[in-house]
Amino acid sequence: MRIVILGAPGSGKGTQAALLVEQLGVPHISTGALLRNAAKRGTELGLQAKSITDRGELVPDSIMADIIEERLGRDDVANGFILDGYPRNLAQAKSLDAMLERLDKPVEEAIHIDVDPEQIIRRIARRAEEEDRSDDAATTVRNRMRVYAEQTAPVASYYAERGLLTRVLGDGAKEEILQRILSVLNTSAATA
Ligand code: ADP
């Protein structure tokens, strides 16, 4: 199963991707987590990325392409992956397609988690208190939402045009949302 999870910041992509790992047994690849780990380790790339993510901007596509190419080249992705946080703009979507075409492993499903913006702002404010993510500060969140609307939302249309997109309502209990996603994956596996 090769799946891309899409959704606004705070839509619950990361949470659902982690739950899906238990169900599907393929790795969860979160570019946000990869960048945060690099920053924590204090690598040059990590520190460079942190100053960008703290402003709510996107890390340059060429850097992200290198990170994702290295990650997708590892053995544990032989049976698939759940991609969370990538692609985040159309250039990244095209670059991912080209990369996966070379490996003969195209994206099979794109799931977009729909949550209304009011609820997102409430969720992120709560996460800022619980998790201490420096990019969850209120001013940065506003910028992330803008970047999402301008650059990432078109990625959903990109997959929709290719017949790969399903939208799932991201409202309700975590388990409920997980069941919605699993039923989409079951349906598409049955018709494949
Ligand atoms: P969220 O989806 O809640 O914004 P993420 O953990 O996915 O959180 O990403 C945090 C930040 O990491 C983003 O705001 C961005 O700055 C950076 N980032 C993550 N993935 C990418 C990407 N594919 N391209 C560019 N920047 C990225």
Short mmCIF file of C-alpha atoms and ligand atoms in Angstrom, two decimals:
data_model
loop_
_atom_site.label_atom_id
_atom_site.label_comp_id
_atom_site.label_asym_id
_atom_site.label_seq_id
_atom_site.Cartn_x
_atom_site.Cartn_y
_atom_site.Cartn_z
CA MET A 1 0.00 0.00 0.00
CA ARG A 2 1.45 3.32 -1.09
CA ILE A 3 -0.58 6.09 0.47
CA VAL A 4 -0.33 9.86 0.69
CA ILE A 5 -2.19 11.58 3.54
CA LEU A 6 -3.16 15.18 2.90
CA GLY A 7 -4.76 17.81 5.10
CA ALA A 8 -4.25 21.22 6.65
CA PRO A 9 -1.86 21.67 9.58
CA GLY A 10 -3.64 20.24 12.62
CA SER A 11 -6.06 18.14 10.55
CA GLY A 12 -4.82 14.99 12.27
CA LYS A 13 -2.75 13.58 9.40
CA GLY A 14 0.11 12.57 11.68
CA THR A 15 -2.22 10.92 14.20
CA GLN A 16 -4.04 8.95 11.54
CA ALA A 17 -0.83 7.96 9.77
CA ALA A 18 0.52 6.56 13.05
CA LEU A 19 -2.69 4.56 13.60
CA LEU A 20 -2.58 3.27 10.02
CA VAL A 21 0.92 1.88 10.55
CA GLU A 22 -0.49 -0.59 13.09
CA GLN A 23 -3.16 -1.68 10.62
CA LEU A 24 -1.11 -1.85 7.45
CA GLY A 25 2.40 -2.66 8.66
CA VAL A 26 4.10 -0.18 6.35
CA PRO A 27 6.24 2.71 7.63
CA HIS A 28 4.93 6.18 8.40
CA ILE A 29 7.11 8.77 6.72
CA SER A 30 6.52 12.23 8.15
CA THR A 31 8.66 14.94 6.60
CA GLY A 32 7.81 17.24 9.53
CA ALA A 33 9.13 14.62 11.97
CA LEU A 34 12.25 14.03 9.84
CA LEU A 35 12.97 17.77 9.89
CA ARG A 36 12.31 18.08 13.64
CA ASN A 37 14.64 15.14 14.32
CA ALA A 38 17.36 16.67 12.20
CA ALA A 39 16.97 19.94 14.15
CA LYS A 40 17.12 18.08 17.46
CA ARG A 41 20.31 16.31 16.39
CA GLY A 42 21.69 19.73 15.49
CA THR A 43 22.71 18.83 11.93
CA GLU A 44 23.39 21.71 9.58
CA LEU A 45 20.34 20.81 7.52
CA GLY A 46 18.19 20.49 10.63
CA LEU A 47 19.15 23.91 11.95
CA GLN A 48 18.67 25.52 8.56
CA ALA A 49 15.25 23.90 8.26
CA LYS A 50 14.23 24.99 11.77
CA SER A 51 14.56 28.67 10.97
CA ILE A 52 12.24 28.09 7.99
CA THR A 53 9.66 25.91 9.74
CA ASP A 54 9.53 28.33 12.68
CA ARG A 55 8.30 30.97 10.26
CA GLY A 56 5.71 28.58 8.85
CA GLU A 57 7.36 28.62 5.42
CA LEU A 58 8.17 25.58 3.29
CA VAL A 59 11.66 24.13 3.24
CA PRO A 60 13.03 24.37 -0.36
CA ASP A 61 11.84 21.63 -2.72
CA SER A 62 15.36 20.47 -3.61
CA ILE A 63 16.19 19.80 0.05
CA MET A 64 12.90 17.97 0.56
CA ALA A 65 13.46 15.89 -2.59
CA ASP A 66 16.82 14.72 -1.25
CA ILE A 67 15.32 13.85 2.14
CA ILE A 68 12.42 11.92 0.64
CA GLU A 69 14.53 10.15 -1.96
CA GLU A 70 16.90 8.92 0.73
CA ARG A 71 13.97 7.77 2.91
CA LEU A 72 12.12 6.00 0.07
CA GLY A 73 15.33 4.20 -0.85
CA ARG A 74 15.46 2.27 2.43
CA ASP A 75 14.52 -1.40 2.64
CA ASP A 76 11.53 -0.97 4.94
CA VAL A 77 9.48 0.71 2.21
CA ALA A 78 9.49 -2.41 0.00
CA ASN A 79 5.85 -3.13 0.87
CA GLY A 80 4.68 0.45 0.83
CA PHE A 81 4.51 3.62 2.90
CA ILE A 82 2.24 6.20 4.41
CA LEU A 83 3.51 9.62 3.41
CA ASP A 84 2.55 12.49 5.72
CA GLY A 85 3.62 16.06 4.94
CA TYR A 86 4.88 15.35 1.44
CA PRO A 87 4.08 16.44 -1.23
CA ARG A 88 3.25 19.93 -0.02
CA ASN A 89 3.09 21.79 -3.33
CA LEU A 90 2.64 20.89 -7.01
CA ALA A 91 6.36 20.80 -7.76
CA GLN A 92 6.85 18.25 -4.97
CA ALA A 93 3.90 16.19 -6.24
CA LYS A 94 5.46 16.02 -9.70
CA SER A 95 8.89 15.27 -8.33
CA LEU A 96 7.46 12.46 -6.16
CA ASP A 97 5.65 11.00 -9.17
CA ALA A 98 8.85 10.97 -11.20
CA MET A 99 10.78 9.38 -8.33
CA LEU A 100 8.18 6.66 -7.78
CA GLU A 101 7.84 6.02 -11.50
CA ARG A 102 11.55 5.24 -11.64
CA LEU A 103 11.03 2.73 -8.81
CA ASP A 104 7.87 1.42 -10.53
CA LYS A 105 5.96 2.08 -7.31
CA PRO A 106 3.38 4.82 -7.97
CA VAL A 107 1.10 6.34 -5.32
CA GLU A 108 -2.04 4.20 -5.06
CA GLU A 109 -4.22 6.32 -2.78
CA ALA A 110 -4.39 9.91 -1.64
CA ILE A 111 -6.57 10.58 1.39
CA HIS A 112 -7.49 14.14 2.27
CA ILE A 113 -8.63 14.74 5.84
CA ASP A 114 -11.20 17.54 5.88
CA VAL A 115 -11.47 19.68 9.01
CA ASP A 116 -12.88 23.18 9.23
CA PRO A 117 -10.42 26.00 9.92
CA GLU A 118 -12.02 27.09 13.22
CA GLN A 119 -11.53 23.66 14.68
CA ILE A 120 -7.96 23.52 13.39
CA ILE A 121 -7.02 26.72 15.17
CA ARG A 122 -8.42 25.34 18.44
CA ARG A 123 -6.57 22.03 18.01
CA ILE A 124 -3.23 23.64 17.27
CA ALA A 125 -3.52 25.99 20.23
CA ARG A 126 -3.99 22.93 22.44
CA ARG A 127 -1.09 21.07 20.82
CA ALA A 128 1.15 24.11 21.36
CA GLU A 129 0.62 23.68 25.11
CA GLU A 130 1.01 19.90 25.11
CA GLU A 131 3.90 19.27 22.71
CA ASP A 132 6.04 22.38 22.71
CA ARG A 133 6.42 22.58 18.94
CA SER A 134 7.97 25.93 18.17
CA ASP A 135 6.02 26.18 14.89
CA ASP A 136 2.70 25.98 16.77
CA ALA A 137 3.01 29.58 18.01
CA ALA A 138 -0.07 31.58 16.97
CA THR A 139 1.62 33.83 14.40
CA THR A 140 3.36 30.88 12.75
CA VAL A 141 0.12 28.90 12.61
CA ARG A 142 -1.55 31.67 10.64
CA ASN A 143 1.28 31.58 8.13
CA ARG A 144 1.15 27.78 7.90
CA MET A 145 -2.59 27.97 7.15
CA ARG A 146 -1.94 30.53 4.41
CA VAL A 147 0.86 28.45 2.89
CA TYR A 148 -1.42 25.44 3.04
CA ALA A 149 -4.28 27.21 1.24
CA GLU A 150 -2.01 28.66 -1.44
CA GLN A 151 0.43 25.83 -2.06
CA THR A 152 -0.77 22.56 -0.56
CA ALA A 153 -4.51 22.60 -1.27
CA PRO A 154 -3.82 22.34 -5.06
CA VAL A 155 -2.05 19.02 -4.40
CA ALA A 156 -5.45 17.50 -3.56
CA SER A 157 -6.74 18.54 -6.99
CA TYR A 158 -3.62 17.06 -8.57
CA TYR A 159 -4.47 13.62 -7.14
CA ALA A 160 -8.18 14.09 -7.83
CA GLU A 161 -7.41 14.62 -11.52
CA ARG A 162 -5.58 11.29 -11.47
CA GLY A 163 -8.53 9.52 -9.85
CA LEU A 164 -6.57 8.81 -6.68
CA LEU A 165 -8.16 11.20 -4.15
CA THR A 166 -10.75 10.46 -1.49
CA ARG A 167 -11.85 13.04 1.06
CA VAL A 168 -12.57 11.83 4.57
CA LEU A 169 -14.33 13.85 7.25
CA GLY A 170 -11.78 14.57 9.99
CA ASP A 171 -14.34 15.36 12.65
CA GLY A 172 -14.99 13.00 15.58
CA ALA A 173 -13.01 10.47 17.59
CA LYS A 174 -9.60 9.31 16.29
CA GLU A 175 -10.84 5.73 15.97
CA GLU A 176 -13.88 6.83 14.02
CA ILE A 177 -11.75 8.72 11.52
CA LEU A 178 -9.39 5.74 11.25
CA GLN A 179 -12.37 3.51 10.36
CA ARG A 180 -13.41 5.97 7.64
CA ILE A 181 -9.92 5.81 6.13
CA LEU A 182 -9.74 2.02 6.37
CA SER A 183 -13.06 1.67 4.62
CA VAL A 184 -11.77 3.84 1.75
CA LEU A 185 -8.65 1.67 1.50
CA ASN A 186 -10.69 -1.55 1.59
CA THR A 187 -13.04 -0.30 -1.10
CA SER A 188 -10.23 0.69 -3.42
CA ALA A 189 -8.36 -2.59 -2.78
CA ALA A 190 -11.55 -4.50 -3.65
CA THR A 191 -12.00 -2.64 -6.94
CA ALA A 192 -8.31 -2.64 -7.92
P1 ADP B 1 1.73 20.32 9.93
O1 ADP B 1 1.16 19.48 8.83
O2 ADP B 1 0.90 20.27 11.18
O3 ADP B 1 2.04 21.72 9.49
P2 ADP B 1 4.32 18.97 9.73
O4 ADP B 1 4.96 18.27 10.88
O5 ADP B 1 3.85 18.13 8.61
O6 ADP B 1 3.12 19.75 10.41
O7 ADP B 1 5.30 20.08 9.15
C1 ADP B 1 5.89 21.07 9.94
C2 ADP B 1 6.71 22.04 9.08
O8 ADP B 1 7.79 21.33 8.43
C3 ADP B 1 5.95 22.70 7.91
O9 ADP B 1 5.26 23.87 8.32
C4 ADP B 1 7.12 23.03 6.95
O10 ADP B 1 7.79 24.18 7.35
C5 ADP B 1 8.06 21.87 7.13
N1 ADP B 1 7.80 20.81 6.12
C6 ADP B 1 7.31 19.57 6.35
N2 ADP B 1 7.16 18.89 5.20
C7 ADP B 1 7.58 19.72 4.21
C8 ADP B 1 7.64 19.63 2.81
N3 ADP B 1 7.25 18.53 2.16
N4 ADP B 1 8.12 20.68 2.10
C9 ADP B 1 8.52 21.79 2.72
N5 ADP B 1 8.47 21.96 4.04
C10 ADP B 1 8.00 20.95 4.79
#
